[in-house]
């Protein structure tokens, strides 16, 4: 069995990425049996755990796979719409599933708009967090709200505001920082408009690039809210997913850029390694902050090269291989961070 230097975080693989796709069998929505997903992740030797929320209907399959492969589930994710009684009941039941499967954290993506169509207010988001925090902590499952497109956090300037409102109540705000949802917007006017920051970015008042001082990445880390970080590599202003069209005929958003150079015909656009650097720098920055700040709440990191439309659907590269390389990069980055810290360079 492969061993790795000790890390202060657990490294997981999103189950949506446990797919050995190829040119002959492109990335699709049809998934392998749960047992086979666990086997792939375990046999890779680079992950500490499997990241996925079981359904009630397949919970036993998860529990059996956890036992067979000695590969735990430490984190689970799902999305919700406020105002929908069924979804709100689902959220509370999913917290119970997290406890039953052994997960420590439930990652929550909440849509920008309420069931009745209005955009969620700050007060509604705060109340939503406090509700799920109370319910989750009673079960020993911490909630963490994710930075994600189509969710209230896509309006990126709301994150710090909401976090501060919750902290002012004496409650920890847990944040899942998937910085791919910022990095792919760099130099993309259409995407900057969706986040409502185009003018502020152009004026230098908001900084997205993690290489630059006072970026959003740096700001959020300094608030000590980053409980969970995710690595999905993207490129600034990258192409849309040209291998998948939405129902209206538009191309799906491009929020996934292969970390391994695609072979001919495996991807739809030119590829350049240097365009991966903002994604990698966000992870390096998380690690530099964590090793120099004992108060940092970071406890888990997941790789997020996945199969959905805005991400890898239709691609002909090996999706699981991309996740394995992302995990290897994370482990290398941590080893380099430790070396720099021990040499007094951080």
PDB file of C-alpha atoms in Angstrom, residues 116 210 254 300 345:
ATOM      1  CA  UNK A 116     -41.127  31.772  -5.080  1.00  0.00           C
ATOM      2  CA  UNK A 210      -4.702  34.358  -6.409  1.00  0.00           C
ATOM      3  CA  UNK A 254     -16.528  25.595 -19.003  1.00  0.00           C
ATOM      4  CA  UNK A 300     -10.460  18.371   4.311  1.00  0.00           C
ATOM      5  CA  UNK A 345      10.924  30.710   4.350  1.00  0.00           C
TER       6      UNK A 345
END
